[in-house]
C-alpha positions as a Markdown table, in Angstrom:
| # | Residue | x | y | z |
|---|---|---|---|---|
| 1 | Unk | 10.1 | 4.5 | 18.1 |
| 2 | Unk | 13.4 | 6.5 | 16.7 |
| 3 | Unk | 16.5 | 3.9 | 15.2 |
| 4 | Unk | 18.3 | 4.7 | 18.4 |
| 5 | Unk | 16.0 | 3.3 | 20.4 |
| 6 | Unk | 15.3 | 0.5 | 18.0 |
| 7 | Unk | 19.1 | -0.3 | 18.6 |
| 8 | Unk | 18.9 | 0.0 | 21.9 |
| 9 | Unk | 15.9 | -2.5 | 22.4 |
| 10 | Unk | 17.3 | -4.9 | 20.7 |
| 11 | Unk | 20.5 | -4.8 | 22.4 |
| 12 | Unk | 18.4 | -5.1 | 25.2 |
| 13 | Unk | 16.6 | -8.2 | 23.6 |
| 14 | Unk | 19.7 | -10.2 | 22.0 |
| 15 | Unk | 22.8 | -9.0 | 24.0 |
| 16 | Unk | 24.7 | -7.6 | 21.3 |
| 17 | Unk | 24.8 | -4.2 | 19.4 |
| 18 | Unk | 22.4 | -4.9 | 15.7 |
| 19 | Unk | 24.5 | -4.7 | 12.5 |
| 20 | Unk | 22.3 | -1.6 | 11.2 |
| 21 | Unk | 18.9 | -0.5 | 11.0 |
| 22 | Unk | 16.8 | 0.4 | 8.2 |
| 23 | Unk | 13.3 | 2.1 | 7.8 |
| 24 | Unk | 10.4 | 1.4 | 5.1 |
| 25 | Unk | 7.3 | 4.0 | 4.7 |
| 26 | Unk | 4.0 | 3.0 | 4.3 |
| 27 | Unk | 1.9 | 4.9 | 1.6 |
| 28 | Unk | -1.1 | 6.0 | 0.3 |
| 29 | Unk | -2.3 | 5.5 | -3.0 |
| 30 | Unk | -3.2 | 9.1 | -4.9 |
| 31 | Unk | -5.0 | 7.4 | -7.8 |
| 32 | Unk | -5.4 | 4.0 | -9.3 |
| 33 | Unk | -7.2 | 1.3 | -6.8 |
| 34 | Unk | -7.1 | -2.1 | -7.3 |
| 35 | Unk | -6.1 | -1.9 | -11.0 |
| 36 | Unk | -2.3 | -3.4 | -10.2 |
| 37 | Unk | -3.5 | -6.5 | -9.9 |
| 38 | Unk | -4.8 | -6.1 | -13.4 |
| 39 | Unk | -1.4 | -5.0 | -14.8 |
| 40 | Unk | -2.4 | -1.4 | -14.8 |
| 41 | Unk | -1.5 | 1.7 | -13.9 |
| 42 | Unk | -0.5 | 3.1 | -10.1 |
| 43 | Unk | 0.4 | 6.2 | -8.8 |
| 44 | Unk | 1.0 | 6.1 | -4.8 |
| 45 | Unk | 3.4 | 8.3 | -2.8 |
| 46 | Unk | 5.0 | 7.4 | 0.5 |
| 47 | Unk | 4.4 | 8.5 | 3.6 |
| 48 | Unk | 6.5 | 9.5 | 7.0 |
| 49 | Unk | 5.5 | 7.0 | 9.3 |
| 50 | Unk | 7.6 | 3.7 | 8.3 |
| 51 | Unk | 9.0 | 0.5 | 10.0 |
| 52 | Unk | 12.3 | 0.5 | 11.7 |
| 53 | Unk | 14.3 | -2.3 | 12.1 |
| 54 | Unk | 17.5 | -3.0 | 13.5 |
| 55 | Unk | 18.9 | -6.3 | 11.9 |
| 56 | Unk | 21.8 | -8.8 | 12.4 |
| 57 | Unk | 22.6 | -11.9 | 10.8 |
| 58 | Unk | 22.6 | -15.6 | 11.9 |
| 59 | Unk | 24.3 | -18.9 | 10.6 |
| 60 | Unk | 22.7 | -21.2 | 12.3 |
| 61 | Unk | 18.9 | -20.7 | 10.7 |
| 62 | Unk | 17.6 | -19.7 | 13.7 |
| 63 | Unk | 15.1 | -16.1 | 12.9 |
| 64 | Unk | 14.1 | -14.4 | 16.0 |
| 65 | Unk | 11.9 | -11.8 | 15.7 |
| 66 | Unk | 10.2 | -9.1 | 18.2 |
| 67 | Unk | 8.3 | -6.3 | 17.7 |
| 68 | Unk | 7.8 | -3.2 | 20.2 |
| 69 | Unk | 4.0 | -3.0 | 18.9 |
| 70 | Unk | 2.6 | -6.5 | 19.9 |
| 71 | Unk | 2.9 | -7.9 | 23.2 |
| 72 | Unk | 5.0 | -10.4 | 23.8 |
| 73 | Unk | 8.6 | -12.1 | 24.0 |
| 74 | Unk | 10.8 | -13.1 | 21.2 |
| 75 | Unk | 9.6 | -15.7 | 18.8 |
| 76 | Unk | 12.1 | -18.5 | 17.7 |
| 77 | Unk | 11.7 | -19.3 | 13.9 |
| 78 | Unk | 13.9 | -22.4 | 12.1 |
| 79 | Unk | 14.4 | -21.3 | 8.9 |
| 80 | Unk | 13.8 | -25.2 | 7.3 |
| 81 | Unk | 10.7 | -25.4 | 9.0 |
| 82 | Unk | 9.1 | -21.9 | 7.3 |
| 83 | Unk | 6.2 | -23.5 | 5.2 |
| 84 | Unk | 3.6 | -20.9 | 3.3 |
| 85 | Unk | 0.3 | -20.0 | 5.4 |
| 86 | Unk | 1.9 | -22.1 | 8.4 |
| 87 | Unk | 1.7 | -18.9 | 10.6 |
| 88 | Unk | -1.0 | -16.7 | 11.1 |
| 89 | Unk | 0.7 | -14.0 | 13.5 |
| 90 | Unk | 2.3 | -11.1 | 12.6 |
| 91 | Unk | 5.8 | -12.8 | 12.3 |
| 92 | Unk | 4.0 | -14.4 | 9.0 |
| 93 | Unk | 5.2 | -11.7 | 7.2 |
| 94 | Unk | 8.8 | -11.2 | 8.0 |
| 95 | Unk | 9.1 | -14.7 | 8.1 |
| 96 | Unk | 7.5 | -14.7 | 4.4 |
| 97 | Unk | 10.0 | -12.3 | 3.3 |
| 98 | Unk | 13.3 | -14.7 | 4.6 |
| 99 | Unk | 10.9 | -17.9 | 3.0 |
| 100 | Unk | 10.4 | -15.5 | -0.4 |
| 101 | Unk | 14.7 | -15.0 | -0.2 |
| 102 | Unk | 15.3 | -18.4 | 0.1 |
| 103 | Unk | 13.2 | -20.0 | -2.4 |
| 104 | Unk | 14.7 | -17.4 | -4.7 |
| 105 | Unk | 18.3 | -18.5 | -4.3 |
| 106 | Unk | 19.2 | -15.7 | -2.2 |
| 107 | Unk | 20.1 | -17.7 | 0.5 |
| 108 | Unk | 19.9 | -16.4 | 3.6 |
| 109 | Unk | 21.6 | -18.7 | 7.0 |
| 110 | Unk | 19.4 | -16.3 | 9.6 |
| 111 | Unk | 18.7 | -13.6 | 11.5 |
| 112 | Unk | 17.6 | -11.3 | 14.4 |
| 113 | Unk | 15.6 | -8.9 | 14.2 |
| 114 | Unk | 13.8 | -6.0 | 16.5 |
| 115 | Unk | 11.3 | -4.4 | 14.8 |
| 116 | Unk | 8.7 | -0.6 | 15.5 |
| 117 | Unk | 6.0 | 0.6 | 13.0 |
| 118 | Unk | 4.3 | 3.5 | 13.2 |
| 119 | Unk | 2.1 | 3.2 | 10.0 |
| 120 | Unk | -1.6 | 2.1 | 11.0 |
| 121 | Unk | -2.3 | -1.4 | 11.1 |
| 122 | Unk | -5.6 | -1.8 | 9.2 |
| 123 | Unk | -6.1 | 1.2 | 8.1 |
| 124 | Unk | -5.0 | 0.7 | 4.1 |
| 125 | Unk | -1.8 | 2.6 | 4.4 |
| 126 | Unk | -0.2 | -0.8 | 3.7 |
| 127 | Unk | 1.4 | -1.8 | 7.4 |
| 128 | Unk | 2.1 | -4.8 | 5.9 |
| 129 | Unk | 4.5 | -3.6 | 2.8 |
| 130 | Unk | 6.7 | -1.5 | 4.7 |
| 131 | Unk | 7.1 | -4.6 | 7.6 |
| 132 | Unk | 8.5 | -6.8 | 4.2 |
| 133 | Unk | 10.5 | -4.1 | 2.7 |
| 134 | Unk | 12.3 | -3.4 | 5.5 |
| 135 | Unk | 13.2 | -6.5 | 6.2 |
| 136 | Unk | 13.8 | -7.4 | 2.2 |
| 137 | Unk | 15.9 | -4.2 | 2.2 |
| 138 | Unk | 17.8 | -5.5 | 5.5 |
| 139 | Unk | 18.8 | -9.1 | 4.7 |
| 140 | Unk | 19.8 | -8.0 | 0.8 |
| 141 | Unk | 21.8 | -5.0 | 2.5 |
| 142 | Unk | 23.5 | -7.6 | 5.2 |
| 143 | Unk | 23.9 | -10.5 | 2.6 |
| 144 | Unk | 25.2 | -8.6 | 0.0 |
| 145 | Unk | 22.4 | -9.8 | -2.5 |
| 146 | Unk | 22.7 | -6.7 | -4.5 |
| 147 | Unk | 19.1 | -7.1 | -5.6 |
| 148 | Unk | 17.2 | -3.5 | -7.1 |
| 149 | Unk | 14.2 | -2.1 | -5.1 |
| 150 | Unk | 11.8 | -3.3 | -7.6 |
| 151 | Unk | 13.2 | -6.9 | -7.4 |
| 152 | Unk | 13.1 | -6.6 | -3.2 |
| 153 | Unk | 9.2 | -5.5 | -4.0 |
| 154 | Unk | 8.6 | -8.5 | -6.2 |
| 155 | Unk | 9.8 | -11.3 | -3.5 |
| 156 | Unk | 8.0 | -9.1 | -0.8 |
| 157 | Unk | 4.4 | -9.7 | -3.2 |
| 158 | Unk | 5.6 | -13.5 | -3.4 |
| 159 | Unk | 5.8 | -13.1 | 0.3 |
| 160 | Unk | 2.4 | -12.2 | 1.2 |
| 161 | Unk | 0.5 | -13.9 | -2.0 |
| 162 | Unk | 2.4 | -17.2 | -1.2 |
| 163 | Unk | 3.3 | -17.3 | 2.8 |
| 164 | Unk | 0.5 | -15.1 | 4.1 |
| 165 | Unk | -2.0 | -15.9 | 1.6 |
| 166 | Unk | -3.4 | -12.4 | 1.2 |
| 167 | Unk | -4.1 | -12.3 | -3.1 |
| 168 | Unk | -2.7 | -8.5 | -3.6 |
| 169 | Unk | -1.3 | -6.9 | -6.4 |
| 170 | Unk | 2.9 | -5.1 | -6.7 |
| 171 | Unk | 2.2 | -2.0 | -5.8 |
| 172 | Unk | 2.6 | -1.3 | -1.9 |
| 173 | Unk | 5.7 | -3.1 | -1.7 |
| 174 | Unk | 7.0 | -1.0 | -4.6 |
| 175 | Unk | 5.8 | 2.1 | -2.9 |
| 176 | Unk | 7.8 | 1.6 | 0.0 |
| 177 | Unk | 10.9 | 0.2 | -1.6 |
| 178 | Unk | 10.8 | 2.7 | -4.5 |
| 179 | Unk | 9.1 | 6.3 | -3.4 |
| 180 | Unk | 11.1 | 9.6 | -3.8 |
| 181 | Unk | 10.6 | 12.3 | -1.2 |
| 182 | Unk | 8.3 | 15.1 | -2.9 |
| 183 | Unk | 6.8 | 12.8 | -5.9 |
| 184 | Unk | 4.6 | 10.7 | -6.5 |
| 185 | Unk | 5.5 | 7.3 | -8.2 |
| 186 | Unk | 4.1 | 6.7 | -11.4 |
| 187 | Unk | 4.0 | 2.9 | -11.5 |
| 188 | Unk | 3.0 | 0.4 | -14.5 |
| 189 | Unk | 2.7 | -2.6 | -12.9 |
| 190 | Unk | 2.7 | -4.9 | -16.3 |
| 191 | Unk | 6.8 | -4.2 | -17.0 |
| 192 | Unk | 7.1 | -2.2 | -13.2 |
| 193 | Unk | 8.5 | 0.8 | -15.3 |
| 194 | Unk | 8.3 | 3.9 | -12.8 |
| 195 | Unk | 8.8 | 8.1 | -13.1 |
| 196 | Unk | 9.0 | 9.9 | -10.5 |
| 197 | Unk | 6.6 | 12.7 | -10.7 |
| 198 | Unk | 7.1 | 15.8 | -8.8 |
| 199 | Unk | 4.2 | 16.4 | -5.9 |
| 200 | Unk | 4.9 | 19.1 | -3.9 |
| 201 | Unk | 1.7 | 20.2 | -2.4 |
| 202 | Unk | 3.0 | 22.6 | 0.3 |
| 203 | Unk | 4.3 | 25.0 | -2.5 |
| 204 | Unk | 1.1 | 25.4 | -4.1 |
| 205 | Unk | -0.6 | 26.1 | -1.0 |
| 206 | Unk | -2.2 | 22.8 | -0.8 |
| 207 | Unk | -2.3 | 19.8 | 1.5 |
| 208 | Unk | -3.8 | 16.0 | 1.3 |
| 209 | Unk | -5.8 | 14.8 | 4.4 |
| 210 | Unk | -5.7 | 11.4 | 5.2 |
| 211 | Unk | -8.4 | 10.3 | 6.9 |
| 212 | Unk | -7.9 | 7.0 | 9.1 |
| 213 | Unk | -11.8 | 5.5 | 9.9 |
| 214 | Unk | -10.5 | 3.1 | 12.2 |
| 215 | Unk | -12.4 | 0.5 | 10.4 |
| 216 | Unk | -10.1 | -2.2 | 10.3 |
| 217 | Unk | -10.1 | -4.7 | 7.1 |
| 218 | Unk | -7.6 | -7.3 | 6.1 |
| 219 | Unk | -6.7 | -8.0 | 2.5 |
| 220 | Unk | -6.7 | -12.0 | 2.9 |
| 221 | Unk | -10.4 | -11.2 | 3.8 |
| 222 | Unk | -12.5 | -13.3 | 1.0 |
| 223 | Unk | -14.5 | -10.3 | -0.6 |
| 224 | Unk | -11.1 | -9.3 | -1.6 |
| 225 | Unk | -10.4 | -12.1 | -3.0 |
| 226 | Unk | -13.9 | -12.3 | -4.7 |
| 227 | Unk | -12.8 | -8.7 | -6.6 |
| 228 | Unk | -9.6 | -10.0 | -8.0 |
| 229 | Unk | -11.2 | -13.0 | -9.2 |
| 230 | Unk | -14.0 | -11.7 | -10.6 |
| 231 | Unk | -11.6 | -9.5 | -12.6 |
| 232 | Unk | -9.6 | -12.0 | -14.1 |
| 233 | Unk | -13.1 | -13.6 | -15.0 |
| 234 | Unk | -13.5 | -10.3 | -17.2 |
| 235 | Unk | -10.1 | -10.6 | -18.9 |
| 236 | Unk | -11.1 | -14.3 | -19.4 |
| 237 | Unk | -14.5 | -13.5 | -21.1 |
| 238 | Unk | -13.0 | -10.9 | -22.9 |
| 239 | Unk | -10.2 | -12.9 | -24.5 |
| 240 | Unk | -7.0 | -10.7 | -22.9 |
| 241 | Unk | -4.6 | -11.2 | -21.1 |
| 242 | Unk | -5.4 | -8.8 | -18.4 |
| 243 | Unk | -8.2 | -6.0 | -17.9 |
| 244 | Unk | -4.8 | -3.2 | -18.6 |
| 245 | Unk | -5.1 | -4.7 | -22.2 |
| 246 | Unk | -8.9 | -2.9 | -22.7 |
| 247 | Unk | -9.0 | 0.4 | -24.2 |
| 248 | Unk | -10.8 | 2.9 | -22.4 |
| 249 | Unk | -12.1 | 4.4 | -26.2 |
| 250 | Unk | -13.1 | 0.7 | -26.5 |
| 251 | Unk | -14.9 | 0.2 | -23.1 |
| 252 | Unk | -18.6 | 0.5 | -23.6 |
| 253 | Unk | -18.0 | -2.5 | -26.8 |
| 254 | Unk | -15.9 | -4.3 | -24.2 |
| 255 | Unk | -19.2 | -4.2 | -21.1 |
| 256 | Unk | -21.8 | -4.9 | -24.1 |
| 257 | Unk | -19.7 | -8.5 | -25.0 |
| 258 | Unk | -20.2 | -9.6 | -21.2 |
| 259 | Unk | -24.1 | -9.6 | -21.8 |
| 260 | Unk | -25.8 | -10.1 | -18.5 |
| 261 | Unk | -22.8 | -10.6 | -16.2 |
| 262 | Unk | -23.6 | -7.5 | -14.6 |
| 263 | Unk | -21.7 | -8.2 | -11.5 |
| 264 | Unk | -18.5 | -8.6 | -14.0 |
| 265 | Unk | -19.2 | -5.3 | -16.2 |
| 266 | Unk | -19.5 | -3.1 | -13.2 |
| 267 | Unk | -15.8 | -4.6 | -12.2 |
| 268 | Unk | -14.3 | -4.1 | -15.6 |
| 269 | Unk | -16.1 | -0.6 | -16.0 |
| 270 | Unk | -14.0 | 0.2 | -12.9 |
| 271 | Unk | -10.4 | -0.8 | -13.8 |
| 272 | Unk | -10.5 | 0.2 | -17.2 |
| 273 | Unk | -11.8 | 4.0 | -16.0 |
| 274 | Unk | -9.7 | 4.0 | -13.6 |
| 275 | Unk | -6.0 | 3.3 | -15.6 |
| 276 | Unk | -6.9 | 6.5 | -17.4 |
| 277 | Unk | -8.3 | 8.6 | -14.4 |
| 278 | Unk | -3.7 | 8.0 | -13.5 |
| 279 | Unk | -3.1 | 8.5 | -16.8 |
| 280 | Unk | -5.3 | 11.6 | -16.7 |
| 281 | Unk | -3.8 | 13.2 | -12.9 |
| 282 | Unk | -0.2 | 12.5 | -14.5 |
| 283 | Unk | -0.7 | 14.6 | -17.4 |
| 284 | Unk | -2.2 | 17.4 | -14.6 |
| 285 | Unk | 0.8 | 17.3 | -12.9 |
| 286 | Unk | 3.1 | 17.4 | -15.5 |
| 287 | Unk | 1.3 | 20.2 | -16.7 |
| 288 | Unk | 1.2 | 21.9 | -13.0 |
| 289 | Unk | -2.5 | 21.9 | -12.8 |
| 290 | Unk | -2.7 | 20.2 | -9.4 |
| 291 | Unk | -5.8 | 21.8 | -7.9 |
| 292 | Unk | -7.7 | 20.0 | -11.0 |
| 293 | Unk | -7.2 | 16.5 | -9.9 |
| 294 | Unk | -9.6 | 17.2 | -7.3 |
| 295 | Unk | -12.5 | 16.0 | -9.5 |
| 296 | Unk | -10.8 | 12.8 | -10.7 |
| 297 | Unk | -10.0 | 11.8 | -7.4 |
| 298 | Unk | -13.8 | 12.4 | -6.1 |
| 299 | Unk | -15.0 | 10.6 | -9.7 |
| 300 | Unk | -12.3 | 7.6 | -8.8 |
| 301 | Unk | -14.1 | 7.1 | -4.7 |
| 302 | Unk | -17.4 | 7.3 | -6.9 |
| 303 | Unk | -16.3 | 4.4 | -9.2 |
| 304 | Unk | -14.6 | 2.4 | -6.2 |
| 305 | Unk | -18.5 | 2.7 | -4.2 |
| 306 | Unk | -20.7 | 2.0 | -6.8 |
| 307 | Unk | -18.9 | -0.3 | -9.8 |
| 308 | Unk | -16.1 | -1.8 | -7.3 |
| 309 | Unk | -18.4 | -1.7 | -4.0 |
| 310 | Unk | -15.8 | -1.9 | -1.4 |
| 311 | Unk | -16.5 | 1.4 | 0.3 |
| 312 | Unk | -18.0 | 1.6 | 3.4 |
| 313 | Unk | -20.9 | 4.0 | 5.5 |
| 314 | Unk | -17.8 | 5.8 | 7.0 |
| 315 | Unk | -15.5 | 6.5 | 4.0 |
| 316 | Unk | -18.9 | 7.9 | 2.4 |
| 317 | Unk | -19.2 | 10.0 | 4.8 |
| 318 | Unk | -15.7 | 11.3 | 5.3 |
| 319 | Unk | -15.8 | 12.5 | 1.3 |
| 320 | Unk | -19.4 | 13.5 | 1.3 |
| 321 | Unk | -18.4 | 15.8 | 4.5 |
| 322 | Unk | -15.1 | 16.9 | 2.8 |
| 323 | Unk | -16.5 | 17.4 | -0.9 |
| 324 | Unk | -19.6 | 19.5 | 1.1 |
| 325 | Unk | -17.4 | 22.3 | 3.2 |
| 326 | Unk | -15.6 | 22.7 | -0.1 |
| 327 | Unk | -12.8 | 20.2 | -0.6 |
| 328 | Unk | -11.1 | 20.1 | -4.4 |
| 329 | Unk | -11.7 | 16.5 | -3.9 |
| 330 | Unk | -12.1 | 13.1 | -2.0 |
| 331 | Unk | -11.8 | 9.7 | -2.4 |
| 332 | Unk | -11.2 | 6.1 | -0.6 |
| 333 | Unk | -7.9 | 4.9 | -0.9 |
| 334 | Unk | -6.5 | 1.5 | 0.1 |
| 335 | Unk | -8.2 | -1.8 | -0.8 |
| 336 | Unk | -11.1 | -1.1 | 0.8 |
| 337 | Unk | -13.9 | -2.5 | 3.4 |
| 338 | Unk | -12.6 | 0.4 | 6.1 |
| 339 | Unk | -9.4 | 2.2 | 6.1 |
| 340 | Unk | -8.4 | 5.6 | 5.3 |
| 341 | Unk | -9.9 | 8.4 | 3.2 |
| 342 | Unk | -7.7 | 11.3 | 1.7 |
| 343 | Unk | -9.1 | 14.9 | 1.2 |
| 344 | Unk | -7.6 | 17.6 | -1.1 |
| 345 | Unk | -7.9 | 20.7 | 0.2 |
| 346 | Unk | -6.6 | 24.1 | 0.5 |
| 347 | Unk | -4.5 | 24.7 | 2.9 |
| 348 | Unk | -6.0 | 27.1 | 4.8 |
| 349 | Unk | -8.8 | 24.4 | 4.9 |
| 350 | Unk | -7.5 | 22.1 | 7.2 |
| 351 | Unk | -8.5 | 22.9 | 10.2 |
| 352 | Unk | -12.3 | 23.3 | 9.3 |
| 353 | Unk | -12.0 | 19.8 | 7.5 |
| 354 | Unk | -10.9 | 17.9 | 10.4 |
| 355 | Unk | -13.2 | 19.8 | 13.1 |
| 356 | Unk | -16.5 | 18.9 | 9.7 |
| 357 | Unk | -15.4 | 15.6 | 9.5 |
| 358 | Unk | -14.4 | 14.7 | 13.3 |
| 359 | Unk | -18.2 | 16.5 | 13.9 |
| 360 | Unk | -19.8 | 14.5 | 11.0 |
| 361 | Unk | -18.6 | 11.0 | 12.5 |
| 362 | Unk | -19.7 | 11.8 | 16.5 |
| 363 | Unk | -23.1 | 12.9 | 14.9 |
| 364 | Unk | -23.6 | 9.6 | 13.1 |
| 365 | Unk | -22.2 | 7.2 | 16.3 |
| 366 | Unk | -18.8 | 6.5 | 14.8 |
| 367 | Unk | -15.9 | 6.0 | 16.1 |
| 368 | Unk | -13.1 | 9.2 | 16.2 |
| 369 | Unk | -11.4 | 9.0 | 13.1 |
| 370 | Unk | -7.1 | 9.5 | 13.1 |
| 371 | Unk | -6.8 | 12.9 | 11.0 |
| 372 | Unk | -3.3 | 13.6 | 9.2 |
| 373 | Unk | -1.8 | 15.5 | 6.7 |
| 374 | Unk | -0.2 | 13.1 | 4.0 |
| 375 | Unk | 3.8 | 14.2 | 3.1 |
| 376 | Unk | 5.4 | 12.7 | -0.4 |
| 377 | Unk | 8.5 | 10.9 | 1.8 |
| 378 | Unk | 11.5 | 8.8 | 1.1 |
| 379 | Unk | 11.3 | 5.4 | 1.0 |
| 380 | Unk | 13.0 | 2.0 | 2.3 |
| 381 | Unk | 16.9 | 3.2 | 3.3 |
| 382 | Unk | 19.9 | 2.1 | 5.6 |
| 383 | Unk | 19.5 | 4.9 | 8.2 |
| 384 | Unk | 22.4 | 3.4 | 11.0 |
């Protein structure tokens, strides 16, 4: 739905025009996977796919929510009854943001909300972060709280961690709130410092394909939490605040100190080498050598598959098929256990890769994947 359609549906639902309409995008992570909750480096960019919300204020402590993407009527909640992990439905994400704003002292007295999103759910493209950020931005504007994007991202992360109960890092929300069109966001998740790195693929005759495997994943599932706990254990064993503090040049010595902790060794090795891959990618892009990032992306997939062990047959099939047909690089993106992969390719080879990947999935008996081009797009903003 476009902004006007969302506003019109709001008026049908609530009997009055909304005070405004806002949009927040999903994201693709170019490189830097599972480094964000280890205080490391990430490099996402925003997608044109976005969550759109028409919103108006209320002053009676009531939050009314409706989504064009979920069957059912308006859900009415009382702000004084919002409690962490009390809601297992889609409404937990916007309600969690309201809870986080109130808890942090940015008083919200209620809202009417109608939402629609084109961000694929369960595809590793941050549909939940888009939903959170669009609500946070709308309420920040309407209630004139003056919070910058990075602070809104922090509040949205708290909503997802505490209210929803998903132990995600800060990357997704920051990408949705802060990315710029035509750029990738080089983000230091420790201090939230940001650098916008030009990433104009079309100008160089390149494309980045997203392949949604249609295998759904859920961040609140146990495997994601196990990886995070393992990383925290590794940092504790090595006597550092976070794995970010393990220098790449001293990785072998650090792994030697972990002894027979095989699983921890693998997790630590992935995070430390992945941080180095992010820095390498930034250097290559700044040097104008975009094609050279392809092998770095592929290295990242191998590490996620073999060390972090969060890939799946469908993701591996995308990567193997693309590379066998001349792609510059490919890797899974997002939290893992399903979701999407990305393929860096010459623009002239897009149709070939799309066809061969679809054929490979059919031959393997997998569901037909959804393939589309990822265009670095604008972050969250008011649109009406």
